[in-house]
Amino acid sequence: MLNNFTASAEMDVNSKGQNNIELAMNLLRNISSMLEQALEKVDLSMMLCVKVVQALHLLSYNCPPEIRVRIKETSIPEVRRSYVVRCISDFSQEFYSRALSIIEISSPLEGYLLSTDSKQLQNSAVVVIVLNLFAEACEELDLFLSALEDPDEYFQLLEESYNNGTTMQFSGNNSAFERVSFAMELIQSLIVLVHSCVKASPDCRKVVLRLLQLTPHATAAASSSAFAVSTPAASSSSSFLPSLG
């Protein structure tokens, strides 16, 4: 009799566990459907898209194993890839917002490159976008380093760039120092991201090697500009890169 009671209790626990799994799967299906419709029908902010990518990326690591093995039964992986593409290809955003958003989703982006599933954006296109941001960051750094030699030109540059929405606003007496340090840290983060792209995808590696062969002198100049200035902030652990959140 005791054995029958124990077996019945185990069956009840297993039944409840299975019910919980099905409830979780239905919840994931509903969430993925909602996010998919939002991406198609709503003008989502860059910050929200970044947060969605980060949350869906963590979900695949934090959910129980029973859910993880079945997550492909939902459209969560496809939705995550769609939001990654939105983050890296929304060219309506100004330069700094785009660069920071890509840096904040670097791990999900690497997962996107490693994926063998069909993609809206090919790996080669992804690394070209990152390289273009790297080139823009180098130009921004060179611009401000040159302008620092002439204070009047520097403050005129600050006003024009901020009014045009092409750069970020800094306040305080150290605005010039902050801008240069910010640009340097941004460049270093983009270099790390390019390296991750090259490691993750043979297509990315081919694109980067091809560009190096075509423009060796320009590439060397751009790379050296990232480390042209040595400041205490560049070597400290504090970061000038703001969070989108």
PDB file of C-alpha atoms in Angstrom:
ATOM      1  CA  MET A   1       0.000   0.000   0.000  1.00  0.00           C
ATOM      2  CA  LEU A   2       2.829   2.346   0.910  1.00  0.00           C
ATOM      3  CA  ASN A   3       4.495   1.556  -2.410  1.00  0.00           C
ATOM      4  CA  ASN A   4       1.290   2.422  -4.247  1.00  0.00           C
ATOM      5  CA  PHE A   5       1.051   5.729  -2.380  1.00  0.00           C
ATOM      6  CA  THR A   6       4.695   6.587  -3.227  1.00  0.00           C
ATOM      7  CA  ALA A   7       4.206   5.738  -6.897  1.00  0.00           C
ATOM      8  CA  SER A   8       1.038   7.837  -6.984  1.00  0.00           C
ATOM      9  CA  ALA A   9       2.827  10.778  -5.392  1.00  0.00           C
ATOM     10  CA  GLU A  10       5.697  10.556  -7.910  1.00  0.00           C
ATOM     11  CA  MET A  11       3.202  10.490 -10.774  1.00  0.00           C
ATOM     12  CA  ASP A  12       1.489  13.568  -9.321  1.00  0.00           C
ATOM     13  CA  VAL A  13       4.810  15.438  -9.037  1.00  0.00           C
ATOM     14  CA  ASN A  14       5.802  14.465 -12.584  1.00  0.00           C
ATOM     15  CA  SER A  15       2.400  15.530 -13.867  1.00  0.00           C
ATOM     16  CA  LYS A  16       2.702  18.917 -12.185  1.00  0.00           C
ATOM     17  CA  GLY A  17       6.222  19.319 -13.526  1.00  0.00           C
ATOM     18  CA  GLN A  18       5.065  18.553 -17.050  1.00  0.00           C
ATOM     19  CA  ASN A  19       2.179  20.987 -16.693  1.00  0.00           C
ATOM     20  CA  ASN A  20       4.605  23.705 -15.564  1.00  0.00           C
ATOM     21  CA  ILE A  21       6.799  23.048 -18.583  1.00  0.00           C
ATOM     22  CA  GLU A  22       3.831  23.348 -20.930  1.00  0.00           C
ATOM     23  CA  LEU A  23       2.746  26.567 -19.241  1.00  0.00           C
ATOM     24  CA  ALA A  24       6.261  27.961 -19.676  1.00  0.00           C
ATOM     25  CA  MET A  25       6.329  26.941 -23.325  1.00  0.00           C
ATOM     26  CA  ASN A  26       2.965  28.607 -23.971  1.00  0.00           C
ATOM     27  CA  LEU A  27       4.253  31.751 -22.267  1.00  0.00           C
ATOM     28  CA  LEU A  28       7.360  31.773 -24.470  1.00  0.00           C
ATOM     29  CA  ARG A  29       5.230  31.314 -27.594  1.00  0.00           C
ATOM     30  CA  ASN A  30       3.032  34.240 -26.583  1.00  0.00           C
ATOM     31  CA  ILE A  31       6.028  36.439 -25.789  1.00  0.00           C
ATOM     32  CA  SER A  32       7.751  35.640 -29.077  1.00  0.00           C
ATOM     33  CA  SER A  33       4.538  36.345 -31.002  1.00  0.00           C
ATOM     34  CA  MET A  34       4.067  39.679 -29.224  1.00  0.00           C
ATOM     35  CA  LEU A  35       7.680  40.741 -29.849  1.00  0.00           C
ATOM     36  CA  GLU A  36       7.447  39.714 -33.488  1.00  0.00           C
ATOM     37  CA  GLN A  37       4.317  41.795 -34.027  1.00  0.00           C
ATOM     38  CA  ALA A  38       5.820  44.752 -32.167  1.00  0.00           C
ATOM     39  CA  LEU A  39       8.850  44.720 -34.451  1.00  0.00           C
ATOM     40  CA  GLU A  40       6.642  44.703 -37.537  1.00  0.00           C
ATOM     41  CA  LYS A  41       4.024  47.240 -36.476  1.00  0.00           C
ATOM     42  CA  VAL A  42       5.588  49.588 -33.903  1.00  0.00           C
ATOM     43  CA  ASP A  43       8.425  52.083 -34.235  1.00  0.00           C
ATOM     44  CA  LEU A  44      10.529  50.689 -31.396  1.00  0.00           C
ATOM     45  CA  SER A  45      13.323  52.690 -29.813  1.00  0.00           C
ATOM     46  CA  MET A  46      16.903  51.510 -30.106  1.00  0.00           C
ATOM     47  CA  MET A  47      17.145  51.157 -26.325  1.00  0.00           C
ATOM     48  CA  LEU A  48      14.127  48.837 -26.214  1.00  0.00           C
ATOM     49  CA  CYS A  49      15.483  46.683 -29.054  1.00  0.00           C
ATOM     50  CA  VAL A  50      18.799  46.341 -27.228  1.00  0.00           C
ATOM     51  CA  LYS A  51      17.024  45.322 -24.009  1.00  0.00           C
ATOM     52  CA  VAL A  52      14.967  42.714 -25.880  1.00  0.00           C
ATOM     53  CA  VAL A  53      18.088  41.210 -27.443  1.00  0.00           C
ATOM     54  CA  GLN A  54      19.844  41.059 -24.085  1.00  0.00           C
ATOM     55  CA  ALA A  55      16.838  39.495 -22.352  1.00  0.00           C
ATOM     56  CA  LEU A  56      16.314  36.834 -25.025  1.00  0.00           C
ATOM     57  CA  HIS A  57      20.030  36.044 -25.006  1.00  0.00           C
ATOM     58  CA  LEU A  58      20.035  35.518 -21.230  1.00  0.00           C
ATOM     59  CA  LEU A  59      16.878  33.438 -21.470  1.00  0.00           C
ATOM     60  CA  SER A  60      18.689  30.686 -23.353  1.00  0.00           C
ATOM     61  CA  TYR A  61      21.198  30.402 -20.474  1.00  0.00           C
ATOM     62  CA  ASN A  62      18.982  30.966 -17.430  1.00  0.00           C
ATOM     63  CA  CYS A  63      15.935  28.865 -18.260  1.00  0.00           C
ATOM     64  CA  PRO A  64      15.710  25.282 -16.907  1.00  0.00           C
ATOM     65  CA  PRO A  65      17.203  22.524 -19.089  1.00  0.00           C
ATOM     66  CA  GLU A  66      13.735  21.129 -19.786  1.00  0.00           C
ATOM     67  CA  ILE A  67      12.774  24.448 -21.379  1.00  0.00           C
ATOM     68  CA  ARG A  68      16.112  25.067 -23.067  1.00  0.00           C
ATOM     69  CA  VAL A  69      15.971  21.870 -25.114  1.00  0.00           C
ATOM     70  CA  ARG A  70      12.523  22.828 -26.419  1.00  0.00           C
ATOM     71  CA  ILE A  71      13.059  26.531 -26.987  1.00  0.00           C
ATOM     72  CA  LYS A  72      13.412  25.987 -30.727  1.00  0.00           C
ATOM     73  CA  GLU A  73       9.797  24.866 -30.743  1.00  0.00           C
ATOM     74  CA  THR A  74       8.997  28.555 -30.323  1.00  0.00           C
ATOM     75  CA  SER A  75      10.023  31.440 -32.572  1.00  0.00           C
ATOM     76  CA  ILE A  76      12.291  32.899 -29.848  1.00  0.00           C
ATOM     77  CA  PRO A  77      15.560  32.244 -31.772  1.00  0.00           C
ATOM     78  CA  GLU A  78      14.169  33.821 -34.943  1.00  0.00           C
ATOM     79  CA  VAL A  79      12.793  36.813 -33.042  1.00  0.00           C
ATOM     80  CA  ARG A  80      16.149  37.331 -31.343  1.00  0.00           C
ATOM     81  CA  ARG A  81      17.921  37.364 -34.706  1.00  0.00           C
ATOM     82  CA  SER A  82      15.378  39.875 -36.053  1.00  0.00           C
ATOM     83  CA  TYR A  83      15.994  42.239 -33.143  1.00  0.00           C
ATOM     84  CA  VAL A  84      19.765  41.883 -33.565  1.00  0.00           C
ATOM     85  CA  VAL A  85      19.390  42.907 -37.204  1.00  0.00           C
ATOM     86  CA  ARG A  86      17.264  45.906 -36.193  1.00  0.00           C
ATOM     87  CA  CYS A  87      19.931  47.048 -33.719  1.00  0.00           C
ATOM     88  CA  ILE A  88      22.797  46.899 -36.196  1.00  0.00           C
ATOM     89  CA  SER A  89      21.020  48.092 -39.331  1.00  0.00           C
ATOM     90  CA  ASP A  90      18.893  51.003 -38.099  1.00  0.00           C
ATOM     91  CA  PHE A  91      20.739  53.733 -40.012  1.00  0.00           C
ATOM     92  CA  SER A  92      18.219  56.370 -38.942  1.00  0.00           C
ATOM     93  CA  GLN A  93      20.027  56.518 -35.583  1.00  0.00           C
ATOM     94  CA  GLU A  94      22.936  58.871 -35.051  1.00  0.00           C
ATOM     95  CA  PHE A  95      26.449  57.425 -35.003  1.00  0.00           C
ATOM     96  CA  TYR A  96      26.986  57.127 -31.245  1.00  0.00           C
ATOM     97  CA  SER A  97      23.625  55.451 -30.583  1.00  0.00           C
ATOM     98  CA  ARG A  98      24.318  52.859 -33.272  1.00  0.00           C
ATOM     99  CA  ALA A  99      27.842  52.178 -32.054  1.00  0.00           C
ATOM    100  CA  LEU A 100      26.822  51.834 -28.405  1.00  0.00           C
ATOM    101  CA  SER A 101      23.881  49.587 -29.236  1.00  0.00           C
ATOM    102  CA  ILE A 102      26.096  47.193 -31.203  1.00  0.00           C
ATOM    103  CA  ILE A 103      28.672  47.101 -28.394  1.00  0.00           C
ATOM    104  CA  GLU A 104      25.956  46.329 -25.813  1.00  0.00           C
ATOM    105  CA  ILE A 105      24.735  43.316 -27.815  1.00  0.00           C
ATOM    106  CA  SER A 106      28.197  41.992 -28.663  1.00  0.00           C
ATOM    107  CA  SER A 107      27.543  38.518 -27.184  1.00  0.00           C
ATOM    108  CA  PRO A 108      24.169  38.012 -28.941  1.00  0.00           C
ATOM    109  CA  LEU A 109      25.772  39.369 -32.122  1.00  0.00           C
ATOM    110  CA  GLU A 110      28.490  36.737 -31.917  1.00  0.00           C
ATOM    111  CA  GLY A 111      25.749  34.131 -31.489  1.00  0.00           C
ATOM    112  CA  TYR A 112      24.046  35.522 -34.588  1.00  0.00           C
ATOM    113  CA  LEU A 113      27.261  35.119 -36.586  1.00  0.00           C
ATOM    114  CA  LEU A 114      27.765  31.561 -35.330  1.00  0.00           C
ATOM    115  CA  SER A 115      24.211  30.534 -36.183  1.00  0.00           C
ATOM    116  CA  THR A 116      23.718  28.368 -39.258  1.00  0.00           C
ATOM    117  CA  ASP A 117      20.035  29.265 -39.570  1.00  0.00           C
ATOM    118  CA  SER A 118      18.754  31.535 -42.329  1.00  0.00           C
ATOM    119  CA  LYS A 119      19.533  35.215 -41.727  1.00  0.00           C
ATOM    120  CA  GLN A 120      18.087  38.531 -42.817  1.00  0.00           C
ATOM    121  CA  LEU A 121      21.589  39.997 -42.856  1.00  0.00           C
ATOM    122  CA  GLN A 122      24.613  38.008 -43.999  1.00  0.00           C
ATOM    123  CA  ASN A 123      27.726  37.811 -41.817  1.00  0.00           C
ATOM    124  CA  SER A 124      29.805  39.739 -44.335  1.00  0.00           C
ATOM    125  CA  ALA A 125      27.337  42.638 -44.186  1.00  0.00           C
ATOM    126  CA  VAL A 126      27.478  42.634 -40.371  1.00  0.00           C
ATOM    127  CA  VAL A 127      31.244  43.036 -40.220  1.00  0.00           C
ATOM    128  CA  VAL A 128      31.156  45.769 -42.873  1.00  0.00           C
ATOM    129  CA  ILE A 129      28.713  47.727 -40.686  1.00  0.00           C
ATOM    130  CA  VAL A 130      31.019  47.332 -37.672  1.00  0.00           C
ATOM    131  CA  LEU A 131      34.065  48.370 -39.730  1.00  0.00           C
ATOM    132  CA  ASN A 132      32.229  51.468 -40.970  1.00  0.00           C
ATOM    133  CA  LEU A 133      31.475  52.432 -37.373  1.00  0.00           C
ATOM    134  CA  PHE A 134      35.143  51.896 -36.528  1.00  0.00           C
ATOM    135  CA  ALA A 135      36.179  54.200 -39.387  1.00  0.00           C
ATOM    136  CA  GLU A 136      33.684  56.863 -38.243  1.00  0.00           C
ATOM    137  CA  ALA A 137      35.008  56.644 -34.679  1.00  0.00           C
ATOM    138  CA  CYS A 138      38.583  57.122 -35.925  1.00  0.00           C
ATOM    139  CA  GLU A 139      37.493  60.160 -37.951  1.00  0.00           C
ATOM    140  CA  GLU A 140      35.735  61.569 -34.899  1.00  0.00           C
ATOM    141  CA  LEU A 141      38.865  61.140 -32.789  1.00  0.00           C
ATOM    142  CA  ASP A 142      41.128  62.717 -35.432  1.00  0.00           C
ATOM    143  CA  LEU A 143      38.699  65.611 -35.790  1.00  0.00           C
ATOM    144  CA  PHE A 144      38.712  66.470 -32.113  1.00  0.00           C
ATOM    145  CA  LEU A 145      42.460  65.949 -31.705  1.00  0.00           C
ATOM    146  CA  SER A 146      43.035  68.412 -34.541  1.00  0.00           C
ATOM    147  CA  ALA A 147      40.489  70.878 -33.188  1.00  0.00           C
ATOM    148  CA  LEU A 148      42.048  70.819 -29.710  1.00  0.00           C
ATOM    149  CA  GLU A 149      45.027  72.706 -31.118  1.00  0.00           C
ATOM    150  CA  ASP A 150      42.722  75.696 -31.676  1.00  0.00           C
ATOM    151  CA  PRO A 151      40.283  76.384 -28.768  1.00  0.00           C
ATOM    152  CA  ASP A 152      38.007  78.582 -30.915  1.00  0.00           C
ATOM    153  CA  GLU A 153      37.770  75.899 -33.566  1.00  0.00           C
ATOM    154  CA  TYR A 154      37.123  73.268 -30.906  1.00  0.00           C
ATOM    155  CA  PHE A 155      34.148  75.065 -29.360  1.00  0.00           C
ATOM    156  CA  GLN A 156      32.744  75.817 -32.803  1.00  0.00           C
ATOM    157  CA  LEU A 157      33.064  72.123 -33.631  1.00  0.00           C
ATOM    158  CA  LEU A 158      31.260  71.195 -30.411  1.00  0.00           C
ATOM    159  CA  GLU A 159      28.363  73.489 -31.210  1.00  0.00           C
ATOM    160  CA  GLU A 160      28.023  72.372 -34.826  1.00  0.00           C
ATOM    161  CA  SER A 161      28.303  68.651 -34.094  1.00  0.00           C
ATOM    162  CA  TYR A 162      25.784  68.764 -31.253  1.00  0.00           C
ATOM    163  CA  ASN A 163      23.302  70.886 -33.219  1.00  0.00           C
ATOM    164  CA  ASN A 164      23.559  68.438 -36.123  1.00  0.00           C
ATOM    165  CA  GLY A 165      23.003  65.462 -33.815  1.00  0.00           C
ATOM    166  CA  THR A 166      26.267  63.812 -34.877  1.00  0.00           C
ATOM    167  CA  THR A 167      27.932  63.643 -31.484  1.00  0.00           C
ATOM    168  CA  MET A 168      27.083  63.349 -27.820  1.00  0.00           C
ATOM    169  CA  GLN A 169      26.773  66.158 -25.312  1.00  0.00           C
ATOM    170  CA  PHE A 170      29.341  66.469 -22.532  1.00  0.00           C
ATOM    171  CA  SER A 171      29.300  68.966 -19.710  1.00  0.00           C
ATOM    172  CA  GLY A 172      31.825  70.378 -17.282  1.00  0.00           C
ATOM    173  CA  ASN A 173      35.336  71.747 -17.572  1.00  0.00           C
ATOM    174  CA  ASN A 174      36.727  68.455 -18.900  1.00  0.00           C
ATOM    175  CA  SER A 175      34.461  68.207 -21.955  1.00  0.00           C
ATOM    176  CA  ALA A 176      37.424  68.120 -24.370  1.00  0.00           C
ATOM    177  CA  PHE A 177      39.182  65.430 -22.333  1.00  0.00           C
ATOM    178  CA  GLU A 178      35.947  63.436 -22.017  1.00  0.00           C
ATOM    179  CA  ARG A 179      35.273  63.534 -25.757  1.00  0.00           C
ATOM    180  CA  VAL A 180      38.742  62.309 -26.677  1.00  0.00           C
ATOM    181  CA  SER A 181      38.666  59.586 -24.002  1.00  0.00           C
ATOM    182  CA  PHE A 182      35.186  58.538 -25.055  1.00  0.00           C
ATOM    183  CA  ALA A 183      36.215  58.261 -28.709  1.00  0.00           C
ATOM    184  CA  MET A 184      39.300  56.221 -27.790  1.00  0.00           C
ATOM    185  CA  GLU A 185      37.335  53.812 -25.637  1.00  0.00           C
ATOM    186  CA  LEU A 186      34.699  53.466 -28.333  1.00  0.00           C
ATOM    187  CA  ILE A 187      37.380  52.619 -30.905  1.00  0.00           C
ATOM    188  CA  GLN A 188      38.920  50.006 -28.621  1.00  0.00           C
ATOM    189  CA  SER A 189      35.512  48.397 -28.036  1.00  0.00           C
ATOM    190  CA  LEU A 190      34.861  48.287 -31.780  1.00  0.00           C
ATOM    191  CA  ILE A 191      38.266  46.670 -32.370  1.00  0.00           C
ATOM    192  CA  VAL A 192      37.314  43.929 -29.892  1.00  0.00           C
ATOM    193  CA  LEU A 193      33.993  43.526 -31.688  1.00  0.00           C
ATOM    194  CA  VAL A 194      35.667  43.203 -35.094  1.00  0.00           C
ATOM    195  CA  HIS A 195      37.958  40.570 -33.595  1.00  0.00           C
ATOM    196  CA  SER A 196      34.920  38.664 -32.296  1.00  0.00           C
ATOM    197  CA  CYS A 197      33.324  38.816 -35.751  1.00  0.00           C
ATOM    198  CA  VAL A 198      36.472  37.448 -37.373  1.00  0.00           C
ATOM    199  CA  LYS A 199      36.690  34.592 -34.836  1.00  0.00           C
ATOM    200  CA  ALA A 200      33.013  33.699 -35.205  1.00  0.00           C
ATOM    201  CA  SER A 201      32.658  33.708 -38.972  1.00  0.00           C
ATOM    202  CA  PRO A 202      34.898  32.727 -41.903  1.00  0.00           C
ATOM    203  CA  ASP A 203      32.925  35.159 -44.082  1.00  0.00           C
ATOM    204  CA  CYS A 204      33.793  38.018 -41.727  1.00  0.00           C
ATOM    205  CA  ARG A 205      37.439  36.961 -41.768  1.00  0.00           C
ATOM    206  CA  LYS A 206      37.478  37.014 -45.581  1.00  0.00           C
ATOM    207  CA  VAL A 207      35.974  40.524 -45.661  1.00  0.00           C
ATOM    208  CA  VAL A 208      38.504  41.905 -43.169  1.00  0.00           C
ATOM    209  CA  LEU A 209      41.458  40.269 -44.939  1.00  0.00           C
ATOM    210  CA  ARG A 210      40.241  41.611 -48.265  1.00  0.00           C
ATOM    211  CA  LEU A 211      39.971  45.144 -46.881  1.00  0.00           C
ATOM    212  CA  LEU A 212      43.441  44.890 -45.350  1.00  0.00           C
ATOM    213  CA  GLN A 213      44.851  43.861 -48.726  1.00  0.00           C
ATOM    214  CA  LEU A 214      43.095  46.705 -50.537  1.00  0.00           C
ATOM    215  CA  THR A 215      43.905  49.497 -48.074  1.00  0.00           C
ATOM    216  CA  PRO A 216      46.952  48.551 -45.983  1.00  0.00           C
ATOM    217  CA  HIS A 217      48.125  52.137 -45.425  1.00  0.00           C
ATOM    218  CA  ALA A 218      44.687  53.475 -44.539  1.00  0.00           C
ATOM    219  CA  THR A 219      44.107  50.561 -42.171  1.00  0.00           C
ATOM    220  CA  ALA A 220      47.431  51.101 -40.427  1.00  0.00           C
ATOM    221  CA  ALA A 221      46.703  54.812 -40.026  1.00  0.00           C
ATOM    222  CA  ALA A 222      43.240  54.152 -38.639  1.00  0.00           C
ATOM    223  CA  SER A 223      44.523  51.558 -36.195  1.00  0.00           C
ATOM    224  CA  SER A 224      47.330  53.786 -34.944  1.00  0.00           C
ATOM    225  CA  SER A 225      44.932  56.671 -34.356  1.00  0.00           C
ATOM    226  CA  ALA A 226      43.056  54.525 -31.847  1.00  0.00           C
ATOM    227  CA  PHE A 227      46.124  54.491 -29.620  1.00  0.00           C
ATOM    228  CA  ALA A 228      47.631  57.846 -30.577  1.00  0.00           C
ATOM    229  CA  VAL A 229      46.828  59.499 -27.235  1.00  0.00           C
ATOM    230  CA  SER A 230      47.889  58.098 -23.881  1.00  0.00           C
ATOM    231  CA  THR A 231      45.851  59.408 -20.946  1.00  0.00           C
ATOM    232  CA  PRO A 232      45.229  58.162 -17.397  1.00  0.00           C
ATOM    233  CA  ALA A 233      41.577  57.533 -18.288  1.00  0.00           C
ATOM    234  CA  ALA A 234      42.506  55.298 -21.197  1.00  0.00           C
ATOM    235  CA  SER A 235      44.281  52.877 -18.877  1.00  0.00           C
ATOM    236  CA  SER A 236      41.923  53.099 -15.897  1.00  0.00           C
ATOM    237  CA  SER A 237      39.053  50.766 -15.178  1.00  0.00           C
ATOM    238  CA  SER A 238      36.424  53.551 -15.332  1.00  0.00           C
ATOM    239  CA  SER A 239      34.456  53.793 -18.538  1.00  0.00           C
ATOM    240  CA  PHE A 240      33.364  56.832 -20.527  1.00  0.00           C
ATOM    241  CA  LEU A 241      30.949  54.721 -22.551  1.00  0.00           C
ATOM    242  CA  PRO A 242      27.399  55.456 -21.373  1.00  0.00           C
ATOM    243  CA  SER A 243      24.751  52.787 -21.140  1.00  0.00           C
ATOM    244  CA  LEU A 244      21.712  52.971 -23.401  1.00  0.00           C
ATOM    245  CA  GLY A 245      19.650  51.911 -20.418  1.00  0.00           C
TER     246      GLY A 245
END
